[in-house]
PDB file of C-alpha atoms in Angstrom:
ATOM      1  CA  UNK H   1     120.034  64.828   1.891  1.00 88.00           C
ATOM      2  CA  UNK H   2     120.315  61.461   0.087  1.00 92.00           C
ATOM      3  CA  UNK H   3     119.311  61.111  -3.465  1.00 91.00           C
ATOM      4  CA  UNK H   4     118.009  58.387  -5.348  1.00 92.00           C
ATOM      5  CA  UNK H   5     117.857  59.458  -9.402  1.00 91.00           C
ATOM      6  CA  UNK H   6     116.241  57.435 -11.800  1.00 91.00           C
ATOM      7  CA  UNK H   7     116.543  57.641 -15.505  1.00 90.00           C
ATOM      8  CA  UNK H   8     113.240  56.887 -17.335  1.00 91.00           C
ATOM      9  CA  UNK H   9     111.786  57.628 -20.526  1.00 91.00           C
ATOM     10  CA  UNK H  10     109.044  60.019 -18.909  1.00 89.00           C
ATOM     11  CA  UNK H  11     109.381  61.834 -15.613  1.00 85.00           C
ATOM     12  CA  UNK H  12     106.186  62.365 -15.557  1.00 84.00           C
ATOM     13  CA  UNK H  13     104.292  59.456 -16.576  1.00 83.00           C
ATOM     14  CA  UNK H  14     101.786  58.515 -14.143  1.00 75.00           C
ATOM     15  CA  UNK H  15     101.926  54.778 -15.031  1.00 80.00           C
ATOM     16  CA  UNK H  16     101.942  52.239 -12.194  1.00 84.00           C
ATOM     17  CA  UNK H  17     104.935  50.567 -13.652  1.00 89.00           C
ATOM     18  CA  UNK H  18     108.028  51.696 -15.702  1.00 86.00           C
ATOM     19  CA  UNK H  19     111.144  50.634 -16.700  1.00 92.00           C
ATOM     20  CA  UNK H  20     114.470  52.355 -15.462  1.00 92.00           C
ATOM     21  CA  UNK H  21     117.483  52.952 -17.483  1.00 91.00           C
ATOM     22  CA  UNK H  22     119.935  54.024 -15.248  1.00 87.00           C
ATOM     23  CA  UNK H  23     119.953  54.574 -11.404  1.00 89.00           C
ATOM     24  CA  UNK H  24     122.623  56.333  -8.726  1.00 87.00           C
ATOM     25  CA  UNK H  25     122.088  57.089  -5.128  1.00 91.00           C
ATOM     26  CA  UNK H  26     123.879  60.447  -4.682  1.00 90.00           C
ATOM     27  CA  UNK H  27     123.961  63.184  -1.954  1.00 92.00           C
ATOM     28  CA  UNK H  28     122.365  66.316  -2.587  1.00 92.00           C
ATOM     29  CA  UNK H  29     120.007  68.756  -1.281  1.00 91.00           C
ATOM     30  CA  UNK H  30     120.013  72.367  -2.289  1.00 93.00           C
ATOM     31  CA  UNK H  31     122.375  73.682   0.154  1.00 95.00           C
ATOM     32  CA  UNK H  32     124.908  70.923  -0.179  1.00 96.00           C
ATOM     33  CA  UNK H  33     124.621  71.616  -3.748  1.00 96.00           C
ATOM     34  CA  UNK H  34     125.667  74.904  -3.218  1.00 98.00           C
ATOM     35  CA  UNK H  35     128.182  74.557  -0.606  1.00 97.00           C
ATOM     36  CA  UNK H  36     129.934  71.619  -2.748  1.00 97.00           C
ATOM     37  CA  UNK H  37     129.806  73.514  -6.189  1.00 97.00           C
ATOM     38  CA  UNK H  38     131.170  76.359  -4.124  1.00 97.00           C
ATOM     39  CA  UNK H  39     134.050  75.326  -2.381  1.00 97.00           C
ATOM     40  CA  UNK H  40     135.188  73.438  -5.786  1.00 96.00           C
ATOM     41  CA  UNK H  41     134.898  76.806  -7.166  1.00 97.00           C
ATOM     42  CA  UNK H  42     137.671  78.045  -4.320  1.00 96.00           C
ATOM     43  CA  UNK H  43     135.413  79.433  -1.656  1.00 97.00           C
ATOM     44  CA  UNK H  44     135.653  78.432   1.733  1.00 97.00           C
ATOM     45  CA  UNK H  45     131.850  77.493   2.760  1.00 97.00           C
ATOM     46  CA  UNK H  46     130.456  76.456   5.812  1.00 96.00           C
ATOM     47  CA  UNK H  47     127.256  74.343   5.300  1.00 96.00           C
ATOM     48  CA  UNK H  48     124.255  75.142   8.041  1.00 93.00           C
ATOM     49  CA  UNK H  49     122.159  72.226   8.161  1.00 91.00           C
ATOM     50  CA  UNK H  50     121.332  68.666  10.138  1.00 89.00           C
ATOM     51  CA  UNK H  51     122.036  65.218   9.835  1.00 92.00           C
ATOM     52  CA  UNK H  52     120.487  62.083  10.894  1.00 91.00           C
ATOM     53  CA  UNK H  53     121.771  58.932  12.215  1.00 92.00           C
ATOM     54  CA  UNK H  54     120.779  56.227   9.756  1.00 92.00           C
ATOM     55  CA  UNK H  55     122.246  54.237   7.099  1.00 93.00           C
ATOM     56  CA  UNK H  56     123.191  56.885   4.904  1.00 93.00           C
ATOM     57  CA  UNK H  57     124.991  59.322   7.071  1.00 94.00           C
ATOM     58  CA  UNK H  58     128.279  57.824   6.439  1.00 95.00           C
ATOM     59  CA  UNK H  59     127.955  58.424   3.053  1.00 95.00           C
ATOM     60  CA  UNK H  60     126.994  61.874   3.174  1.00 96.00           C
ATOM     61  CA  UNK H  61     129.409  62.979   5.700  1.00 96.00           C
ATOM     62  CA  UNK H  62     132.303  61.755   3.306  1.00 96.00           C
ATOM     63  CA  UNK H  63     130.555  63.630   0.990  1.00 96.00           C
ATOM     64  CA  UNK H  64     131.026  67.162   2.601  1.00 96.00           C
ATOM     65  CA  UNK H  65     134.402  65.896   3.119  1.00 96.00           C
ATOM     66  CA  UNK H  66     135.218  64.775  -0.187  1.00 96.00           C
ATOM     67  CA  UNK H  67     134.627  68.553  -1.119  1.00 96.00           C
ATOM     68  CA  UNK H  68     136.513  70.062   2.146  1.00 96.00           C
ATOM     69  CA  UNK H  69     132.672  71.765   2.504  1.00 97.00           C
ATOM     70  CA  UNK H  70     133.085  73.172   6.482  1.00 96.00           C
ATOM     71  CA  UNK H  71     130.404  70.814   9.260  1.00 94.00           C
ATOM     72  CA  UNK H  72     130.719  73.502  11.938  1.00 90.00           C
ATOM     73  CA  UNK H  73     127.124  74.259  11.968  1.00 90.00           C
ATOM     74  CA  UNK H  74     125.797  71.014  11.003  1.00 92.00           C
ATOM     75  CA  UNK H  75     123.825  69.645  14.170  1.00 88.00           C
ATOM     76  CA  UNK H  76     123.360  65.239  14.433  1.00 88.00           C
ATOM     77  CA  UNK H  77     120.131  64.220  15.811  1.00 86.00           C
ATOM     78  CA  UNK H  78     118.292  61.134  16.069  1.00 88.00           C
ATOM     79  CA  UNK H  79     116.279  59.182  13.163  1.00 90.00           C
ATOM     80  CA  UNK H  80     116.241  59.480   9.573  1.00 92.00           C
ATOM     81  CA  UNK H  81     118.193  61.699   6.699  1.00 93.00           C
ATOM     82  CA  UNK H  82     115.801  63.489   5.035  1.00 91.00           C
ATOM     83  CA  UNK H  83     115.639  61.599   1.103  1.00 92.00           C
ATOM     84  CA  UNK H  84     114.521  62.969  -2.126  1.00 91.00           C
ATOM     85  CA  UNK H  85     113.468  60.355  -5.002  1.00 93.00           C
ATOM     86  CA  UNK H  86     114.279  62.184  -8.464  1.00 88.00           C
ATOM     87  CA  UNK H  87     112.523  60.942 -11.178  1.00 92.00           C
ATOM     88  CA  UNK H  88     114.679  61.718 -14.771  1.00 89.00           C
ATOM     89  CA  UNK H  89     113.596  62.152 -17.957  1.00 88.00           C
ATOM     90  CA  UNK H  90     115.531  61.626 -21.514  1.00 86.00           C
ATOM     91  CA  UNK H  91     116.027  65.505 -22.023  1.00 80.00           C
ATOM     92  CA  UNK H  92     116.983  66.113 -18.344  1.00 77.00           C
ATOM     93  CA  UNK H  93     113.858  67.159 -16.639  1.00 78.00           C
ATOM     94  CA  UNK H  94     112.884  65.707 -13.653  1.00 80.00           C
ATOM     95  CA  UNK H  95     109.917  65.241 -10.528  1.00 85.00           C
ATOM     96  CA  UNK H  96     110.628  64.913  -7.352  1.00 85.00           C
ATOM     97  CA  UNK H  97     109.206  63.270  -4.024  1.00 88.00           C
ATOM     98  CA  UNK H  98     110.971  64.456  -1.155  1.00 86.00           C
ATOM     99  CA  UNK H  99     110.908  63.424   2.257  1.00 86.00           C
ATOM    100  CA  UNK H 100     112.291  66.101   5.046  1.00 82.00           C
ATOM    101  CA  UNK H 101     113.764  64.450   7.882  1.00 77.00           C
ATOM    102  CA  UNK H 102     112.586  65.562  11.418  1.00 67.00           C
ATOM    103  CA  UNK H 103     114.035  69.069  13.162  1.00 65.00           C
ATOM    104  CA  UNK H 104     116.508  69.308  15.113  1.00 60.00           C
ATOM    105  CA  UNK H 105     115.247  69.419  18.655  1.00 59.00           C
ATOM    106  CA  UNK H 106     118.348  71.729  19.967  1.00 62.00           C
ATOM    107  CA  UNK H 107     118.172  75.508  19.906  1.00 57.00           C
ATOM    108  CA  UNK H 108     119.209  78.312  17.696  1.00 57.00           C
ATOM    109  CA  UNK H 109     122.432  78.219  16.747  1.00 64.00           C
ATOM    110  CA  UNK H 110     124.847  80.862  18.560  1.00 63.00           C
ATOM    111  CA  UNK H 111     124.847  83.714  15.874  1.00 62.00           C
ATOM    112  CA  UNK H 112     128.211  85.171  17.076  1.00 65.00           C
ATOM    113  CA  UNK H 113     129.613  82.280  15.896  1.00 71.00           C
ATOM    114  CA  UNK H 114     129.371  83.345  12.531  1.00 79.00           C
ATOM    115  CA  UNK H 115     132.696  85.584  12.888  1.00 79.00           C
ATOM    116  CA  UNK H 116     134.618  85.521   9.772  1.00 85.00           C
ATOM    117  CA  UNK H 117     132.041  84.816   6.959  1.00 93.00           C
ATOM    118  CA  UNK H 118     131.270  87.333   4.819  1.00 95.00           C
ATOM    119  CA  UNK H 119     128.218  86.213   2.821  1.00 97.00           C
ATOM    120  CA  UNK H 120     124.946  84.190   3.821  1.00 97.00           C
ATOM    121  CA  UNK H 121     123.370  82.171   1.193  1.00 98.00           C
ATOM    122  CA  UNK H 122     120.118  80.645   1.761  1.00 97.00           C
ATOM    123  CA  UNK H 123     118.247  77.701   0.371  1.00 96.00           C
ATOM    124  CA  UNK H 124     114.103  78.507   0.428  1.00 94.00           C
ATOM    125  CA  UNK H 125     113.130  75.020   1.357  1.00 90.00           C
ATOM    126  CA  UNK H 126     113.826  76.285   4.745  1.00 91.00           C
ATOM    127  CA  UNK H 127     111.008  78.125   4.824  1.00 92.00           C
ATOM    128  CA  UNK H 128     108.375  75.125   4.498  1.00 86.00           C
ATOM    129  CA  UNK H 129     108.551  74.438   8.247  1.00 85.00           C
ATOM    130  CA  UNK H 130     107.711  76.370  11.085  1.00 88.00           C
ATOM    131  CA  UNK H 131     110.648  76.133  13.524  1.00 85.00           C
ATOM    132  CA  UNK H 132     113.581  75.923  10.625  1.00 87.00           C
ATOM    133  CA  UNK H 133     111.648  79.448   9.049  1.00 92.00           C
ATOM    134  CA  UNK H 134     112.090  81.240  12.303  1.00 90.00           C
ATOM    135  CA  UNK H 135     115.321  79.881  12.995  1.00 89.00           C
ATOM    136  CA  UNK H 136     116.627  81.283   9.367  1.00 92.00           C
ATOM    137  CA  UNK H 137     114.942  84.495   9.695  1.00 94.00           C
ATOM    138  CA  UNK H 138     116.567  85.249  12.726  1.00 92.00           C
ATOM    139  CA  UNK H 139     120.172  84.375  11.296  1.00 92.00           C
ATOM    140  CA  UNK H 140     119.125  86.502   8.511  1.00 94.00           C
ATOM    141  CA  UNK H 141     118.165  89.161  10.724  1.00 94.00           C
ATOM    142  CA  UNK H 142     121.343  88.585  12.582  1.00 92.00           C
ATOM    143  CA  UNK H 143     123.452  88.681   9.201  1.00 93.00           C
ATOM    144  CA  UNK H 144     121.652  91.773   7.675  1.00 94.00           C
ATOM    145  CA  UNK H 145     122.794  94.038  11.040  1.00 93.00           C
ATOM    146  CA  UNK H 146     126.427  92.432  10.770  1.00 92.00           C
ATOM    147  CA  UNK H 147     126.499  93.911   7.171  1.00 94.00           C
ATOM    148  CA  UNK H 148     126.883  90.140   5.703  1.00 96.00           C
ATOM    149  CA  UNK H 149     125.724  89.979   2.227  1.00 98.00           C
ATOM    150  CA  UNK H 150     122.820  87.754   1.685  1.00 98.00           C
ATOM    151  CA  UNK H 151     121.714  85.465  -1.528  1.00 99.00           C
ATOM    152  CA  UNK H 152     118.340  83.649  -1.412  1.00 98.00           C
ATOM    153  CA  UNK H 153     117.608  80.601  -3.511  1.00 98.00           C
ATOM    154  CA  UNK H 154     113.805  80.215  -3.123  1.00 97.00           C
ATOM    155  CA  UNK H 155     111.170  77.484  -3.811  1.00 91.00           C
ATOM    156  CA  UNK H 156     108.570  77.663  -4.790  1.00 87.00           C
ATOM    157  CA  UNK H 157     107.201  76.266  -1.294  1.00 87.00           C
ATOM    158  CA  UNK H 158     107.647  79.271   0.305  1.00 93.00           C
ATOM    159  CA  UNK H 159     105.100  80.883  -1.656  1.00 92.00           C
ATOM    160  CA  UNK H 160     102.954  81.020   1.214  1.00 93.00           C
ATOM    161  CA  UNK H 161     105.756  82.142   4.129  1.00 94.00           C
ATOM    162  CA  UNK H 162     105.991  84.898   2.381  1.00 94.00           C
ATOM    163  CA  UNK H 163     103.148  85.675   1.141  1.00 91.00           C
ATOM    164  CA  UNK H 164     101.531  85.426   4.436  1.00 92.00           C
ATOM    165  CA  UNK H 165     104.114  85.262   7.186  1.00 93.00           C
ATOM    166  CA  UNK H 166     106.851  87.362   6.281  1.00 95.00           C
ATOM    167  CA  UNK H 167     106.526  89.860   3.292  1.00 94.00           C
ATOM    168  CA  UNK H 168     109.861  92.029   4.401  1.00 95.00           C
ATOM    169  CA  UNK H 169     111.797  88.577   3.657  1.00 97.00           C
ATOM    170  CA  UNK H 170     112.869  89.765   0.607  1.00 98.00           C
ATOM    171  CA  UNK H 171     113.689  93.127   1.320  1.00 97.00           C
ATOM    172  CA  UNK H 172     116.724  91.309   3.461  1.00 98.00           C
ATOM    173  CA  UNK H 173     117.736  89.633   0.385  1.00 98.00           C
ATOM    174  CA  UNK H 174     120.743  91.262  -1.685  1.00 98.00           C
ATOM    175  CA  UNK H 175     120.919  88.677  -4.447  1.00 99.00           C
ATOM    176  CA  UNK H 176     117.649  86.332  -5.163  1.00 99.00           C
ATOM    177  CA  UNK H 177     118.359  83.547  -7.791  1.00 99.00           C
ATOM    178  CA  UNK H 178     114.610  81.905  -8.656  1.00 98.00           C
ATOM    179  CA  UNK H 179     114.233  79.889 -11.591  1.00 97.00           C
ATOM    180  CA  UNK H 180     111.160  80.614 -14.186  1.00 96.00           C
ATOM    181  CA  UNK H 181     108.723  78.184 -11.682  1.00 95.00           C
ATOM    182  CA  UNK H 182     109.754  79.904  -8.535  1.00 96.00           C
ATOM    183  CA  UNK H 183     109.381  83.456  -9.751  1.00 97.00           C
ATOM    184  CA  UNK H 184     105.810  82.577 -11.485  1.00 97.00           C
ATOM    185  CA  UNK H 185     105.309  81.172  -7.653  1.00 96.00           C
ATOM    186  CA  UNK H 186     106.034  84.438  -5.864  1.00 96.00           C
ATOM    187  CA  UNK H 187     104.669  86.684  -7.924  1.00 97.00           C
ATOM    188  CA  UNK H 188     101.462  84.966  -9.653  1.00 96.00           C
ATOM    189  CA  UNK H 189     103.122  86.382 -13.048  1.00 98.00           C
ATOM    190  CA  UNK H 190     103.714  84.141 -16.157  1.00 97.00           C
ATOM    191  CA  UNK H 191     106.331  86.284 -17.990  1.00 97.00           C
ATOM    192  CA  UNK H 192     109.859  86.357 -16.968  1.00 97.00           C
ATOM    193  CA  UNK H 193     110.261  89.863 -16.952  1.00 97.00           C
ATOM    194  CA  UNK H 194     107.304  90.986 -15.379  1.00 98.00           C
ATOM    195  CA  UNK H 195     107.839  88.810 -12.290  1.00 98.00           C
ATOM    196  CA  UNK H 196     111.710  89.633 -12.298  1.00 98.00           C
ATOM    197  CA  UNK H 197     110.618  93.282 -11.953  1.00 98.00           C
ATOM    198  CA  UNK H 198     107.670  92.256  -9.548  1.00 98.00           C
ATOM    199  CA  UNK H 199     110.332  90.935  -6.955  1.00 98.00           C
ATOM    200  CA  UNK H 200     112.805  93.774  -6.987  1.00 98.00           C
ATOM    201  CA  UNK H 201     109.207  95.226  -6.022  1.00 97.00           C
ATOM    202  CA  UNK H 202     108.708  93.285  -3.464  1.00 97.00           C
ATOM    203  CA  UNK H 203     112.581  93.949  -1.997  1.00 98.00           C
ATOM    204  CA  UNK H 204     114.907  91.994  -4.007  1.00 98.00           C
ATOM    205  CA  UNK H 205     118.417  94.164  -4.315  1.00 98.00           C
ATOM    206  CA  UNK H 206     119.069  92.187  -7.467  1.00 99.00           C
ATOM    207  CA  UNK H 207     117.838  88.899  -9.432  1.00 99.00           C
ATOM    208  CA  UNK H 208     119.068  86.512 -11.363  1.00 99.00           C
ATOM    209  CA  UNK H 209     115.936  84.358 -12.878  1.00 99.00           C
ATOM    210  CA  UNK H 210     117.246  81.479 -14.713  1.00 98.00           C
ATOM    211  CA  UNK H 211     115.518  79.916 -17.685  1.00 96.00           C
ATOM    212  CA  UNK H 212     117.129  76.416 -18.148  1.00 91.00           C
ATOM    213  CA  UNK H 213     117.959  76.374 -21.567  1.00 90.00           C
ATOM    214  CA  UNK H 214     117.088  79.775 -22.468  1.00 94.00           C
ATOM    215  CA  UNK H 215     119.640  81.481 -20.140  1.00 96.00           C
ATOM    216  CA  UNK H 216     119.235  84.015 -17.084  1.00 98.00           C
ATOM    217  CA  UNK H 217     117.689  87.125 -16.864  1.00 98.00           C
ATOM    218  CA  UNK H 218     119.744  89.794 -14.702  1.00 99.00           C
ATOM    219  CA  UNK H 219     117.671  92.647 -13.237  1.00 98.00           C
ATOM    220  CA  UNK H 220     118.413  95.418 -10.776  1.00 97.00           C
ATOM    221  CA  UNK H 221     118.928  98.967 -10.535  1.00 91.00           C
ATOM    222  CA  UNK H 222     121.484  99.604 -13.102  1.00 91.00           C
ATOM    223  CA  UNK H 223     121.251  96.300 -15.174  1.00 95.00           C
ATOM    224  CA  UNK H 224     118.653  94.402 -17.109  1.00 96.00           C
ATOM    225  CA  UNK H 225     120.127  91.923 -19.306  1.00 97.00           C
ATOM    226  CA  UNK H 226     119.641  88.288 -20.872  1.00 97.00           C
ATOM    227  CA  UNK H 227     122.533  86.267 -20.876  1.00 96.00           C
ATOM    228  CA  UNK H 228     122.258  82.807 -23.109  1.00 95.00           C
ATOM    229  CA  UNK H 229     122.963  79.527 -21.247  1.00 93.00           C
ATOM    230  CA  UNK H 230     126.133  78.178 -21.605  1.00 93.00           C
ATOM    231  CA  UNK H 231     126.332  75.134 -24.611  1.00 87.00           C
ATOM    232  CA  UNK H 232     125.844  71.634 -22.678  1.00 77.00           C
ATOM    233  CA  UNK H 233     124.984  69.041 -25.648  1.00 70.00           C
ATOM    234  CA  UNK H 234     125.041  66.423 -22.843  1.00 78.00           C
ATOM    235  CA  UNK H 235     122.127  67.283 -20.458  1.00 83.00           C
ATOM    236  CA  UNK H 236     121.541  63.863 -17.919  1.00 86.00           C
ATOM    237  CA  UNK H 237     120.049  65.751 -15.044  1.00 84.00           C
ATOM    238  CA  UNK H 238     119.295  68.852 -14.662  1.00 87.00           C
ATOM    239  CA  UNK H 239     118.982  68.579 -10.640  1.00 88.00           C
ATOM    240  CA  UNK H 240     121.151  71.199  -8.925  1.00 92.00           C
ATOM    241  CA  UNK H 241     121.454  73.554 -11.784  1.00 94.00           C
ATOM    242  CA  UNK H 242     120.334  76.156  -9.785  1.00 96.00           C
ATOM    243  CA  UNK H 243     122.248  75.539  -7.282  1.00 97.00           C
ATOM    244  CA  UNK H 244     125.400  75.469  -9.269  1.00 97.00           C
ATOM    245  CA  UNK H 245     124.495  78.992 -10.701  1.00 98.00           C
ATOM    246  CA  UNK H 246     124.184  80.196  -7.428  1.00 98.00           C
ATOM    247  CA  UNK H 247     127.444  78.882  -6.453  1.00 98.00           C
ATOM    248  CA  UNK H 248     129.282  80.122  -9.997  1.00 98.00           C
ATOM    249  CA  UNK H 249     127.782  83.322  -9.027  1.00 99.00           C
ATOM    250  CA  UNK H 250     128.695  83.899  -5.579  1.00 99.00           C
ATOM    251  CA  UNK H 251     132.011  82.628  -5.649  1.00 98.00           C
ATOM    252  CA  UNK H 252     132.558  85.346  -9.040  1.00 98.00           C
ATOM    253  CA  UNK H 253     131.076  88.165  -7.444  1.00 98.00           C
ATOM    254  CA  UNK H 254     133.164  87.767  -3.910  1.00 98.00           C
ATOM    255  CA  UNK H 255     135.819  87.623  -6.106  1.00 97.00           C
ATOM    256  CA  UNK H 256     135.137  91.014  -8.183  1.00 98.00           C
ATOM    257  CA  UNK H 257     133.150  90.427 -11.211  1.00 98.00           C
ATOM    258  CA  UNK H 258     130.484  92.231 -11.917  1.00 97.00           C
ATOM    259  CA  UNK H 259     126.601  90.653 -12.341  1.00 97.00           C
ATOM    260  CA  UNK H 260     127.361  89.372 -16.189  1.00 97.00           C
ATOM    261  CA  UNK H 261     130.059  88.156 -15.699  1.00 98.00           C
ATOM    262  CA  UNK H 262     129.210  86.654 -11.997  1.00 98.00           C
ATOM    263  CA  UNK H 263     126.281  85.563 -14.047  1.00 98.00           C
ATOM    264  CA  UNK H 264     128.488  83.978 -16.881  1.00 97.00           C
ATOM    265  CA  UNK H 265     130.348  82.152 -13.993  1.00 97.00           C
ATOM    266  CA  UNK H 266     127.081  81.088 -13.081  1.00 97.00           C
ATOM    267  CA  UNK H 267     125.906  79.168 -16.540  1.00 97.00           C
ATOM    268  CA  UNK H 268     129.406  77.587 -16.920  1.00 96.00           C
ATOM    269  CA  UNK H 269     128.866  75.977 -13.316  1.00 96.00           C
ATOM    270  CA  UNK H 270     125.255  74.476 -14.146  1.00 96.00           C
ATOM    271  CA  UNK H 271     126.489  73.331 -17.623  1.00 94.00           C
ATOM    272  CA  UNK H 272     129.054  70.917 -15.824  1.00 94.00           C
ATOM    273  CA  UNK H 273     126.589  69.903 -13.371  1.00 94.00           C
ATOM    274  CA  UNK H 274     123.840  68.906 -15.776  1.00 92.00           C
ATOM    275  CA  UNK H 275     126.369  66.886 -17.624  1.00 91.00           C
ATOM    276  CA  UNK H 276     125.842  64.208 -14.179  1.00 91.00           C
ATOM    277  CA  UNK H 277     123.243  62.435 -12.575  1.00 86.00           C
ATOM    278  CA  UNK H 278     123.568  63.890  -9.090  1.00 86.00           C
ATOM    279  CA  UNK H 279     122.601  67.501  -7.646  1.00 84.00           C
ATOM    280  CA  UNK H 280     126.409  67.985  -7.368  1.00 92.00           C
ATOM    281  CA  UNK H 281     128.223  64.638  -8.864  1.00 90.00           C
ATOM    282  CA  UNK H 282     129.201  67.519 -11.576  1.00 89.00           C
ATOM    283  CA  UNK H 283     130.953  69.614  -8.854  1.00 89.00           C
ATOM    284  CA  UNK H 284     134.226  67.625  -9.143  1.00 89.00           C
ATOM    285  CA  UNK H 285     134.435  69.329 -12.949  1.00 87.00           C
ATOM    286  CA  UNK H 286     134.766  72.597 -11.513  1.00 90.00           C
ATOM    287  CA  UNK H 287     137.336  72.248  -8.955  1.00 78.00           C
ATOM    288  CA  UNK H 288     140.510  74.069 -10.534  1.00 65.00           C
ATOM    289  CA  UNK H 289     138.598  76.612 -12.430  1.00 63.00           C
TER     290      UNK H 289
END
């Protein structure tokens, strides 16, 4: 997905003019947040997604590249990159007006291809469309049988997939990483620690509910713990954060750590990557660490 960030002094003014302060089109997207932050972090990711033909492409493939993030199961097809336009505001927060780009008209992708990985990590915004939901379910399916381990970033416009659709979706899900919006979303709870314990209810193995600023909340069988964020004085965007986490995470935990300090991991990742404008431009800080 192409960004296009702009720094103004209210992300949420609904003015019909204003002034911007700094711009940068950037490549992002939740799961090429994650794959990027990851493979900086030393994992070996293969990003699952598609690609359009336009203008941008080139600069999105040398992206992935840039970051040795694995195309394998990236499928071209014909018209536009989907495009996000993130609005910024002075302390970091930001709006967004996304455009998704249109599906892939081939098939499911050939599950036994997925010999050799280990974990399946999932960004929600693949549930807001019909034929990209069922394709994911079934790989998650697929994944659960092989004994993969799966993570689940949601959004919070999934609300109704699973809701309605699919309630067992989380019940698949062996690490779900929803920030304080998403988890009100899913559960129609306003305090972080009711809805954490409302979606290990509703299946979560584990979750890891971040609170921007006010750290992540770790709950699960045997754990239930606030960790504080890690210090960032410099916050430019906080787009990807979550993403980051999830990749600071993951890449701790496949490498033994328990949840804290997986979790720890986690915050250090979304520190650097606030520090940028860009869902990932903060990646290249964590390669070597």
């Amino acid at each position: 997905m192409a960004e296009v960030c702009l720094v103004v002094d209210d992300a949420m003014s609904v003015a019909p003019d204003a002034e911007v302060h700094q711009y940068a089109l950037s490549c992002g997207g939740s799961a090429a947040n994650f794959a990027c932050c990851g493979s900086a972090l030393g994992m070996s990711v293969e990003l699952m997604s598609q690609m359009g033909d336009d203008s941008v492409t080139p600069m999105l493939s040398a992206d992935l590249s840039a970051f040795d993030v694995g195309v394998r199961f990236v499928r071209r097809h014909a018209g536009p990159n989907s495009v996000c336009v993130i609005v910024i505001g002075p302390d970091g927060e930001r709006r967004f007006m996304s455009h998704r780009g249109p599906e892939s008209t081939e098939g499911p992708h050939d599950l036994r291809t997925l010999d050799g990985i280990d974990w399946v990590h999932v960004s929600g915004f693949v549930f807001q469309r019909e034929v990209s939901a069922q394709r994911v379910w079934s790989l998650i399916q697929h994944a659960r049988t092989s004994g993969l381990t799966i993570s689940l970033d949601p959004s919070p416009m999934m609300t109704p997939y699973v809701k309605d659709v699919n309630p067992a979706l989380l019940s698949h899900v062996d690490y779900l990483f929803p920030n304080a919006f998403e988890a009100r979303a899913l559960t129609g709870l306003q305090d972080p620690e009711q809805a954490a314990e409302r979606l290990l209810e509703m299946g979560a193995a584990f979750v890891a509910l971040t609170q921007g600023a006010d750290g992540v909340l770790l709950r699960g069988p045997t754990i239930d713990q606030q960790l504080p964020a890690a210090p960032q004085p410099r916050v430019q965007d906080s787009t990807g954060a979550g993403d980051a986490f999830a990749a600071g995470f993951v890449a701790a935990t496949r490498q033994g750590a328990d949840p804290v300090d997986a979790a720890r991991t986690g915050t250090l990742a979304a520190a650097a990557v606030i520090a940028r404008v860009g869902g990932h431009s903060g990646a290249v800080d964590l390669q070597g660490r």
